[in-house]
Amino acid sequence: MAASHLTVVSHAAEQRHLVLHRGVETPTREFRQLVGEIATLLAYEATRTLETEPVPVQTPLETMEGRRIPRDTIVLVPILRAGLGMVDAVAALFPNAGVGHIGLYRNEETLEPVSYYFKIPPLGADKVYLVLDPMLATGGSASAAIAKLKDSGARHIRLVSLVAAPAGVERMKRDHPDVPVFIAALDRELNEHGYILPGLGDAGDRLFGTQ
Ligand code: PRP
Ligand code: URA
């Protein structure tokens, strides 16, 4: 699946979570939990094609060969702030994953991303970077974050977002055709303020109770 640029993961459980998640009445605590649950399902898909290595397992009856993703392969890279809401859930799947942070916010007038922080674990040729951000709107933030990752030497990058607008998907395809994008929903359009419609509002504000 990672061969195609866009994968819309439409698992029934995920669709149910998204219905709850989008609701304007959904309180912060539940919203956070739902972001984590959807991120888990997306992370399974985003890592489905990763190479595995053999690992011996002693069952109660005999020895067998299992498979696992090599330790230290995966690096999680949340885009601050809202991407932080996805980290704990994905790290529960990959407990050895390193975590890098990219700080970006959108200028409310120009919608251009403004960079304020960048720190990632030491590079490795085989490392796979899962960039986490719930919202792919104009695509400016994801594109800039991935450009920074590439500038610092990262080669294998995948973007995991909950809700995307067509403009963001197009931007990613244009700027980073080598980066597969995994989302739970492809929404209709952006409004004049760059918010996704129908969307779920401002993901960072809803996760952290700011506004
Ligand atoms: C949101 C979201 C993305 C970005 C998406 O972050 O988490 O990073 O907007 O928009 P784009 O695709 O048009 O760039 P925001 O700028 O609100 O910052 P925050 O997470 O710190 O609130
Ligand atoms: N950022 C958000 O948090 N929500 C949107 O709809 C667009 C950008």
CSV table of N, CA and C in Angstrom, one decimal, residues 16 24 27-28 38 55 60 88-90 92 97-98 118 126 133 138 142 145 157 164 179 191 196-197 210:
chain,number,residue,atom,x,y,z
A,16,ARG,N,-16.0,5.1,12.9
A,16,ARG,CA,-16.8,5.3,14.1
A,16,ARG,C,-16.1,6.4,15.0
A,24,VAL,N,-18.7,18.7,17.6
A,24,VAL,CA,-18.3,19.9,18.3
A,24,VAL,C,-18.5,19.8,19.8
A,27,PRO,N,-15.8,16.4,24.3
A,27,PRO,CA,-14.9,17.2,25.3
A,27,PRO,C,-13.4,16.8,25.1
A,28,THR,N,-12.5,17.6,25.6
A,28,THR,CA,-11.1,17.5,25.4
A,28,THR,C,-10.6,16.1,25.7
A,38,ILE,N,-7.3,6.6,16.6
A,38,ILE,CA,-7.2,6.7,15.1
A,38,ILE,C,-5.8,6.6,14.7
A,55,VAL,N,13.2,-13.5,14.2
A,55,VAL,CA,13.6,-13.5,15.6
A,55,VAL,C,13.1,-14.9,16.2
A,60,PRO,N,5.9,-22.7,24.5
A,60,PRO,CA,5.9,-23.8,25.5
A,60,PRO,C,6.2,-25.1,24.8
A,88,ASP,N,1.9,9.3,21.9
A,88,ASP,CA,1.8,8.2,22.9
A,88,ASP,C,1.2,7.0,22.3
A,89,ALA,N,0.2,7.1,21.5
A,89,ALA,CA,-0.5,6.0,21.0
A,89,ALA,C,0.4,5.2,20.0
A,90,VAL,N,1.1,5.9,19.1
A,90,VAL,CA,2.0,5.3,18.2
A,90,VAL,C,3.2,4.7,18.9
A,92,ALA,N,3.2,3.4,21.7
A,92,ALA,CA,2.8,2.2,22.4
A,92,ALA,C,3.0,1.0,21.4
A,97,ALA,N,10.9,3.3,19.5
A,97,ALA,CA,11.0,4.4,18.5
A,97,ALA,C,11.7,5.6,19.1
A,98,GLY,N,12.5,6.3,18.4
A,98,GLY,CA,13.0,7.6,18.8
A,98,GLY,C,11.9,8.6,18.5
A,118,PHE,N,13.4,22.5,15.9
A,118,PHE,CA,13.7,21.3,15.1
A,118,PHE,C,14.8,20.4,15.9
A,126,ASP,N,18.8,3.4,7.5
A,126,ASP,CA,17.6,2.6,7.3
A,126,ASP,C,16.5,3.1,8.2
A,133,ASP,N,0.9,14.4,12.2
A,133,ASP,CA,0.1,15.7,12.4
A,133,ASP,C,-1.3,15.4,12.0
A,138,THR,N,-3.6,23.1,3.9
A,138,THR,CA,-3.0,23.6,2.7
A,138,THR,C,-1.8,22.7,2.4
A,142,ALA,N,3.2,20.4,6.6
A,142,ALA,CA,3.7,19.1,6.4
A,142,ALA,C,4.9,19.1,5.4
A,145,ALA,N,7.9,20.7,7.0
A,145,ALA,CA,8.5,19.8,8.0
A,145,ALA,C,9.3,18.7,7.3
A,157,ILE,N,10.5,8.5,4.6
A,157,ILE,CA,9.6,9.3,5.3
A,157,ILE,C,8.1,8.9,4.9
A,164,ALA,N,-7.6,15.2,5.9
A,164,ALA,CA,-6.9,16.0,4.9
A,164,ALA,C,-7.9,16.7,4.0
A,179,VAL,N,7.0,10.6,-0.7
A,179,VAL,CA,6.5,10.4,0.7
A,179,VAL,C,5.1,9.9,0.7
A,191,ASN,N,-11.9,26.3,3.9
A,191,ASN,CA,-12.6,27.5,3.8
A,191,ASN,C,-11.7,28.7,3.6
A,196,ILE,N,-10.2,23.0,7.3
A,196,ILE,CA,-10.8,21.9,6.5
A,196,ILE,C,-12.3,21.8,6.7
A,197,LEU,N,-13.0,21.7,5.7
A,197,LEU,CA,-14.5,21.5,5.7
A,197,LEU,C,-14.8,20.1,5.2
A,210,THR,N,-7.0,25.0,24.4
A,210,THR,CA,-6.7,26.4,24.2
A,210,THR,C,-7.8,26.9,23.3
